[in-house]
Coordinates of C-alpha atoms and ligand atoms in Angstrom, one line a residue:
M65 CA -0.4 0.1 -0.4
V66 CA 1.5 3.8 -0.9
V67 CA 0.6 5.8 1.9
P68 CA 1.0 9.9 1.4
H69 CA 3.6 11.0 4.4
Q70 CA 0.8 13.1 6.3
L71 CA -0.3 9.2 7.1
S72 CA 2.5 7.5 7.5
M73 CA 2.2 6.5 11.3
P74 CA 4.7 3.0 11.7
A75 CA 2.8 0.8 14.1
A76 CA 3.4 1.5 17.9
S77 CA 5.0 4.8 17.2
G78 CA 2.8 6.2 20.0
A79 CA 5.4 9.5 20.0
T80 CA 4.2 12.0 17.9
L81 CA 5.1 15.2 16.8
P82 CA 2.5 17.8 18.5
R83 CA -0.8 18.5 16.1
E84 CA -1.7 21.3 18.3
L85 CA 0.1 24.3 18.2
P86 CA -0.3 27.2 20.8
G87 CA -1.3 30.3 19.9
P88 CA 1.9 33.1 19.2
P89 CA 2.7 33.6 22.8
P90 CA 2.3 37.5 23.7
R91 CA 5.0 40.1 23.0
S92 CA 6.8 39.8 26.3
T93 CA 6.9 43.2 29.0
S94 CA 8.6 45.9 30.1
L95 CA 9.4 42.6 33.5
A96 CA 11.4 40.1 30.5
R97 CA 14.7 40.8 29.8
V98 CA 14.8 40.2 25.9
P99 CA 18.9 39.0 25.3
T100 CA 19.7 40.1 22.5
L101 CA 21.3 37.5 19.9
R102 CA 24.4 37.8 20.2
E103 CA 23.9 36.6 24.2
V104 CA 21.5 33.7 22.6
T105 CA 24.0 32.1 20.4
A106 CA 27.0 33.0 22.9
A107 CA 24.7 30.9 24.9
L108 CA 24.1 28.2 22.7
D109 CA 27.8 28.4 22.2
V110 CA 29.0 26.8 25.8
L111 CA 26.2 24.2 25.9
Y112 CA 27.8 22.9 21.8
E113 CA 31.5 24.3 22.0
P114 CA 32.0 25.9 18.2
G115 CA 35.6 23.3 19.1
R116 CA 33.7 20.1 19.8
A117 CA 32.8 20.2 15.7
E118 CA 34.8 18.3 13.5
A119 CA 36.6 20.0 11.5
W120 CA 34.8 19.9 8.1
D121 CA 31.7 20.4 9.9
A122 CA 30.0 24.3 9.4
V123 CA 28.9 25.5 12.6
G124 CA 27.6 28.9 13.7
L125 CA 25.6 31.8 13.0
V126 CA 24.2 31.1 9.8
C127 CA 22.8 35.1 9.0
G128 CA 21.0 37.2 11.4
D129 CA 22.2 40.5 13.0
P130 CA 24.1 39.9 16.5
D131 CA 22.6 43.4 18.5
G132 CA 18.8 42.6 17.5
H133 CA 17.0 40.8 20.0
V134 CA 15.3 37.2 20.5
E135 CA 11.6 36.4 21.8
R136 CA 11.2 33.6 20.2
V137 CA 13.1 30.6 19.0
L138 CA 12.5 28.1 16.5
L139 CA 14.4 24.7 16.6
A140 CA 14.5 21.9 14.0
V141 CA 17.1 19.8 12.2
D142 CA 17.0 20.8 8.5
P143 CA 16.5 25.0 7.0
V144 CA 15.0 23.8 4.4
A145 CA 12.5 25.7 2.9
A146 CA 9.7 24.7 4.5
V147 CA 11.6 25.5 7.7
A148 CA 12.3 29.0 7.4
H149 CA 7.9 29.8 6.3
E150 CA 7.9 28.1 9.8
A151 CA 9.9 30.1 11.5
L152 CA 8.3 33.1 9.9
D153 CA 5.0 32.6 10.5
W154 CA 5.5 31.8 13.8
G155 CA 7.7 35.5 14.2
A156 CA 10.6 34.1 15.3
D157 CA 13.6 36.3 16.0
L158 CA 16.6 32.9 15.3
L159 CA 16.2 28.9 13.5
V160 CA 18.1 27.3 15.9
T161 CA 18.8 23.9 13.6
H162 CA 20.8 20.5 13.2
H163 CA 22.4 20.3 10.1
P164 CA 23.6 23.4 8.1
L165 CA 22.8 25.2 5.1
F166 CA 25.9 25.9 3.4
L167 CA 29.0 22.4 3.8
R168 CA 30.5 23.9 1.4
P169 CA 31.8 27.6 0.3
V170 CA 29.1 28.9 -1.6
H171 CA 30.0 32.3 -3.8
G172 CA 26.9 34.2 -3.5
V173 CA 23.7 33.4 -1.9
A174 CA 21.6 34.9 -4.9
G175 CA 17.6 34.3 -3.9
T176 CA 17.0 32.4 -8.0
S177 CA 18.7 28.9 -5.5
P178 CA 16.8 27.0 -2.9
K179 CA 19.8 27.7 -0.3
G180 CA 19.9 31.5 -1.4
R181 CA 16.2 32.0 -1.0
V182 CA 15.9 30.8 2.4
V183 CA 18.8 33.3 3.9
H184 CA 16.6 36.1 1.7
D185 CA 13.3 35.1 3.2
L186 CA 15.5 35.0 7.1
I187 CA 16.4 38.6 6.6
R188 CA 13.6 39.3 4.9
G189 CA 11.6 38.4 7.7
G190 CA 13.9 39.6 10.5
C191 CA 14.9 35.6 11.7
A192 CA 18.7 35.1 12.6
L193 CA 19.6 31.7 11.6
H194 CA 22.1 29.3 13.9
V195 CA 23.9 26.0 13.3
A196 CA 24.9 23.7 16.6
H197 CA 26.1 20.0 14.5
T198 CA 28.2 17.5 15.1
N199 CA 29.2 20.2 18.1
A200 CA 26.0 18.9 19.7
D201 CA 26.7 15.8 19.1
S202 CA 29.6 15.6 21.0
A203 CA 28.8 17.6 23.4
D204 CA 27.7 17.2 27.2
P205 CA 24.8 15.9 26.3
G206 CA 24.3 16.8 23.4
V207 CA 22.4 14.5 19.9
S208 CA 22.5 10.9 21.1
D209 CA 22.0 11.6 24.7
A210 CA 18.3 12.3 23.7
L211 CA 17.6 9.8 21.3
A212 CA 19.5 7.3 24.4
A213 CA 17.3 9.0 26.7
A214 CA 14.0 8.7 24.1
L215 CA 14.7 4.9 24.1
G216 CA 14.9 4.4 27.4
L217 CA 18.8 3.9 28.5
T218 CA 20.2 4.6 31.8
D219 CA 24.3 4.4 32.5
L220 CA 25.5 6.4 29.0
R221 CA 28.7 7.5 28.1
P222 CA 30.0 8.0 24.7
L223 CA 30.4 5.0 21.8
A224 CA 34.0 7.1 20.2
P225 CA 34.8 9.6 23.2
Q226 CA 36.7 12.6 22.0
P227 CA 40.3 12.3 23.4
D228 CA 40.3 14.6 27.7
D229 CA 41.8 18.7 27.3
P230 CA 44.9 17.9 27.7
T231 CA 46.4 18.4 30.9
D232 CA 49.3 18.8 32.5
K233 CA 50.7 18.4 35.9
L234 CA 52.6 20.8 37.5
V235 CA 55.0 20.1 40.8
T236 CA 56.5 23.1 42.9
F237 CA 58.2 23.6 46.6
V238 CA 57.5 26.7 48.3
P239 CA 59.2 27.8 51.8
H240 CA 56.0 26.1 54.2
A241 CA 54.7 29.9 55.6
D242 CA 54.3 30.7 51.9
A243 CA 52.8 27.4 50.6
G244 CA 48.8 29.7 51.0
R245 CA 50.4 32.1 49.0
V246 CA 52.0 30.8 45.9
L247 CA 48.9 28.2 46.0
D248 CA 46.6 31.1 45.6
A249 CA 48.4 32.8 42.7
L250 CA 49.1 29.5 40.8
A251 CA 45.1 28.9 41.7
A252 CA 44.2 32.5 40.3
A253 CA 46.5 31.7 36.3
G254 CA 43.9 29.2 36.1
A255 CA 45.7 25.9 37.7
G256 CA 43.6 23.5 39.8
R257 CA 40.5 23.2 38.1
I258 CA 39.4 19.6 38.6
G259 CA 35.5 19.6 37.7
A260 CA 33.6 21.5 40.5
Y261 CA 36.4 23.0 42.4
E262 CA 38.6 25.1 42.1
R263 CA 42.5 25.2 43.9
C264 CA 42.2 21.6 44.7
A265 CA 46.1 20.6 45.1
W266 CA 48.0 17.8 47.4
T267 CA 51.1 18.9 49.2
A268 CA 53.8 17.3 51.9
P269 CA 56.4 18.9 53.9
G270 CA 60.4 17.8 53.1
T271 CA 62.8 19.7 53.4
G272 CA 65.2 21.1 50.2
T273 CA 68.3 21.9 50.2
F274 CA 70.6 24.1 47.8
R275 CA 74.2 26.4 48.5
P276 CA 74.3 29.7 46.9
T277 CA 77.1 30.5 44.6
E278 CA 78.5 33.7 43.1
G279 CA 75.7 36.2 41.0
A280 CA 72.5 34.7 42.9
I281 CA 70.6 36.6 45.6
P282 CA 68.9 34.4 48.3
T283 CA 65.8 34.7 50.0
I284 CA 67.6 32.5 51.8
G285 CA 71.1 31.8 53.2
S286 CA 73.8 32.9 52.2
L287 CA 76.7 32.4 49.2
G288 CA 79.2 29.2 49.5
A289 CA 77.1 28.4 52.7
V290 CA 74.8 24.6 52.0
E291 CA 71.5 25.9 53.2
E292 CA 69.2 23.4 53.9
V293 CA 65.3 24.5 54.2
P294 CA 61.4 23.0 55.1
E295 CA 59.5 23.3 52.3
T296 CA 56.1 22.2 50.4
R297 CA 55.5 20.1 47.6
L298 CA 53.3 21.8 46.2
E299 CA 51.0 19.9 43.6
V300 CA 48.4 20.8 40.5
V301 CA 46.6 20.2 37.5
V302 CA 47.3 23.0 34.9
P303 CA 45.0 22.1 30.9
R304 CA 48.2 22.7 28.9
R305 CA 47.4 25.5 26.5
L306 CA 47.9 27.2 30.1
R307 CA 51.6 26.6 31.3
R308 CA 52.7 29.2 29.9
R309 CA 50.9 31.5 32.2
V310 CA 50.2 29.2 35.3
V311 CA 54.1 29.1 35.6
E312 CA 55.4 33.2 35.5
A313 CA 52.5 33.1 37.9
L314 CA 54.8 30.4 39.5
R315 CA 57.9 32.6 39.0
V316 CA 55.6 35.9 40.0
S317 CA 55.3 34.8 43.8
H318 CA 57.4 32.0 44.7
P319 CA 59.5 33.5 47.4
Y320 CA 63.0 32.5 45.8
E321 CA 65.5 33.7 43.1
E322 CA 64.8 30.3 41.5
P323 CA 62.4 28.8 42.3
A324 CA 62.5 24.8 41.2
F325 CA 59.8 22.9 39.7
D326 CA 58.5 20.1 37.4
V327 CA 56.3 20.0 34.7
Y328 CA 54.9 16.4 33.5
E329 CA 52.2 15.9 30.4
L330 CA 49.6 14.2 32.0
A331 CA 48.1 11.2 30.1
P332 CA 45.0 11.9 28.0
G333 CA 42.2 10.2 29.0
D334 CA 38.5 9.7 27.0
S335 CA 35.8 12.8 28.5
P336 CA 32.3 12.3 28.2
Y337 CA 32.2 14.6 25.1
G338 CA 31.8 12.5 21.4
I339 CA 30.3 10.9 19.0
G340 CA 27.3 8.5 20.3
R341 CA 26.0 6.3 23.3
V342 CA 26.4 3.5 25.2
G343 CA 23.6 2.6 27.7
R344 CA 21.8 0.0 28.4
L345 CA 17.5 -0.5 29.2
P346 CA 16.9 -1.2 33.1
V347 CA 15.4 -4.3 31.3
G348 CA 16.8 -6.9 28.6
E349 CA 14.1 -7.6 25.9
P350 CA 13.6 -9.8 23.1
L351 CA 14.9 -7.8 19.4
T352 CA 10.9 -6.9 18.3
D353 CA 10.3 -5.4 21.1
F354 CA 13.1 -3.6 20.7
V355 CA 12.5 -2.4 18.2
R356 CA 8.0 -1.4 18.6
R357 CA 10.3 0.3 21.4
V358 CA 12.2 2.6 19.2
A359 CA 9.2 2.9 16.7
A360 CA 7.2 4.1 19.7
A361 CA 9.9 7.0 20.9
L362 CA 10.8 8.6 17.3
P363 CA 8.5 10.7 15.6
A364 CA 6.1 9.3 12.6
T365 CA 8.3 9.1 8.7
P366 CA 7.0 6.5 6.0
A367 CA 10.2 4.1 6.3
G368 CA 9.0 3.0 9.4
V369 CA 12.4 1.0 11.8
R370 CA 14.3 -1.2 10.4
A371 CA 16.1 -4.5 12.0
A372 CA 18.5 -6.6 11.1
G373 CA 19.0 -10.3 13.8
D374 CA 17.3 -12.4 15.0
P375 CA 14.2 -11.6 16.2
A376 CA 14.8 -13.2 20.1
T377 CA 18.1 -11.5 20.3
Q378 CA 17.7 -10.6 24.1
V379 CA 18.7 -6.4 24.2
R380 CA 19.6 -5.1 27.5
R381 CA 23.5 -3.0 26.4
V382 CA 22.6 -0.1 23.4
A383 CA 24.5 1.7 21.2
V384 CA 23.2 4.4 19.7
C385 CA 24.6 6.9 17.4
G386 CA 22.0 10.2 15.8
G387 CA 22.1 10.8 12.4
A388 CA 25.1 8.9 9.9
G389 CA 26.2 6.7 12.2
D390 CA 27.6 3.2 9.8
S391 CA 31.6 5.2 10.8
L392 CA 31.7 3.3 13.8
L393 CA 29.6 0.1 13.3
D394 CA 33.8 -0.9 14.8
A395 CA 33.0 1.1 18.1
V396 CA 29.2 -0.6 18.3
R397 CA 31.4 -3.7 17.8
A398 CA 34.0 -2.8 20.4
E399 CA 31.0 -2.4 22.8
G400 CA 30.4 -5.4 22.7
V401 CA 26.9 -4.6 22.9
D402 CA 23.0 -6.2 22.0
A403 CA 21.7 -3.7 19.0
Y404 CA 22.8 0.0 17.9
V405 CA 20.2 2.7 16.8
T406 CA 21.5 4.5 13.8
A407 CA 20.4 6.4 10.4
D408 CA 21.1 5.7 7.0
L409 CA 23.2 2.0 7.8
R410 CA 24.1 0.8 3.9
H411 CA 24.4 -2.6 2.3
H412 CA 28.1 -3.3 2.6
P413 CA 28.1 -1.9 6.1
T414 CA 25.8 -3.4 6.9
S415 CA 25.5 -7.0 5.4
E416 CA 29.9 -6.9 6.8
A417 CA 28.7 -5.9 10.1
R418 CA 25.8 -9.3 10.0
E419 CA 28.0 -12.1 9.0
R420 CA 30.2 -11.2 12.0
P421 CA 29.6 -13.8 14.0
G422 CA 28.2 -12.4 16.8
G423 CA 28.2 -8.0 16.0
P424 CA 25.5 -6.8 17.8
A425 CA 21.4 -6.5 15.9
L426 CA 21.7 -3.2 13.6
V427 CA 18.3 -1.2 14.1
D428 CA 17.7 1.7 11.2
V429 CA 15.3 5.0 11.5
A430 CA 15.5 7.8 9.1
H431 CA 18.1 10.4 9.7
W432 CA 15.7 13.2 11.4
A433 CA 13.6 11.1 13.5
S434 CA 16.8 10.5 15.4
E435 CA 17.9 13.3 15.8
W436 CA 14.9 15.4 16.9
P437 CA 14.8 14.5 20.2
W438 CA 18.1 16.2 21.0
L439 CA 15.5 19.4 20.1
A440 CA 13.4 19.6 23.2
D441 CA 16.5 19.3 24.3
A442 CA 18.3 21.9 23.0
A443 CA 15.2 24.6 22.9
R444 CA 14.7 23.7 27.3
R445 CA 18.9 24.1 28.4
L446 CA 18.7 27.1 25.9
T447 CA 15.3 28.8 28.3
D448 CA 17.1 28.3 31.3
R449 CA 20.5 29.0 30.6
L450 CA 19.0 31.9 29.4
A451 CA 16.7 32.0 32.7
R452 CA 19.7 32.2 34.7
Q453 CA 21.1 35.3 33.4
G454 CA 18.1 36.6 33.6
A455 CA 17.0 37.0 29.8
T456 CA 13.1 35.4 28.4
V457 CA 13.5 33.8 25.0
V458 CA 10.3 31.1 24.1
T459 CA 11.0 28.1 21.8
R460 CA 9.2 25.5 20.1
V461 CA 10.3 22.9 17.8
S462 CA 9.3 23.0 15.0
E463 CA 6.5 20.8 13.8
T464 CA 7.2 20.0 10.3
P465 CA 8.6 16.3 9.8
T466 CA 12.0 16.7 7.7
D467 CA 12.9 13.4 6.9
P468 CA 13.1 13.6 2.6
W469 CA 11.1 10.2 2.7
T470 CA 7.4 10.5 1.5
L471 CA 5.9 7.1 0.5
H472 CA 6.7 4.0 1.7
E473 CA 4.8 0.3 0.1
G474 CA 6.3 -3.8 1.6
S475 CA 7.0 -5.1 -1.0
A476 CA 4.7 -7.6 -2.5
R477 CA 6.9 -10.5 -2.8
Ligands
ZN715 ZN1 22.0 14.8 10.9

């Protein structure tokens, strides 16, 4: 049966797009501070750091006046014409999309091309466009966290973690009485931060010894005489990018003419950032039930959900990747999960993965549907972040299905 897009609902599809949307909210009153576009994009950049985007990606502000004000923010997966019209019809001041409008350089944005038309329409309607793409994939929490949460997965960690930010360990030796002051100076320069804690250090008492020679101007001791000083061994972590600044702070704050110190480069660990997520269901279930769970959790699309694997396979540990995830099949296999949920799985990678014994069941969903759950999460986090700064925006998740497929027919034989 051929069904039009609007009628195509996968079996057991419980989660659908909002059917009835409230009318446009009233414009802000004088009590609500309306942020500038600059403030809103700065908040987005904190949630989805541009530096975590892949090198080939194109994220950030596409069009919009940073000094303009933003009352209404529409969030969508794709910056296509229908979404731009939805934004303008609703009176949005900012459209935030996951996919870039332009991924390759262009020489113009004439209204004669579909993408140029979007730019023209948005600018004419006073609506900015901002993209959070692979930086939203790698964020903590990011696109795949929202997908995993929609499926009921817990204990999440990245499937392909980015390495931790490069970190050094600085060790120095300070007379006891000066240790606190030197630590204050190192902390002020950015050393000693671990998670939500600052001025972190480890200390131990010991004895420093030295003999000042010709030309020295010793703080303690005299020329030619061996000196022994009770000292504190002081250890702090230092972001590598701040090494020069922290060492300078050490030299300025340390009482000695020639402070002794060591800088060690620490081995990189896994960060909470990265593509995809691995988690588990509270209770294992057969693949058939799991596929129904996936279909119920995501918005309806013509193709629905398909799977490769034994229907009776028990699924408990699951990997997910919002968007096209076949490049992570090796990482998925190394995790030893029972199932992998992603989009755009192609014939050969899927076939080869299934030919290998012990591989996970593969669950293929629509690209758009796999990333759609992130929109509501991003909207809530953006609203919360701006509220903490005393600014208010109204957000809305796009109701326009932008899955490009519009028909589906089950094969007859
Ligand atoms: Zn995508």
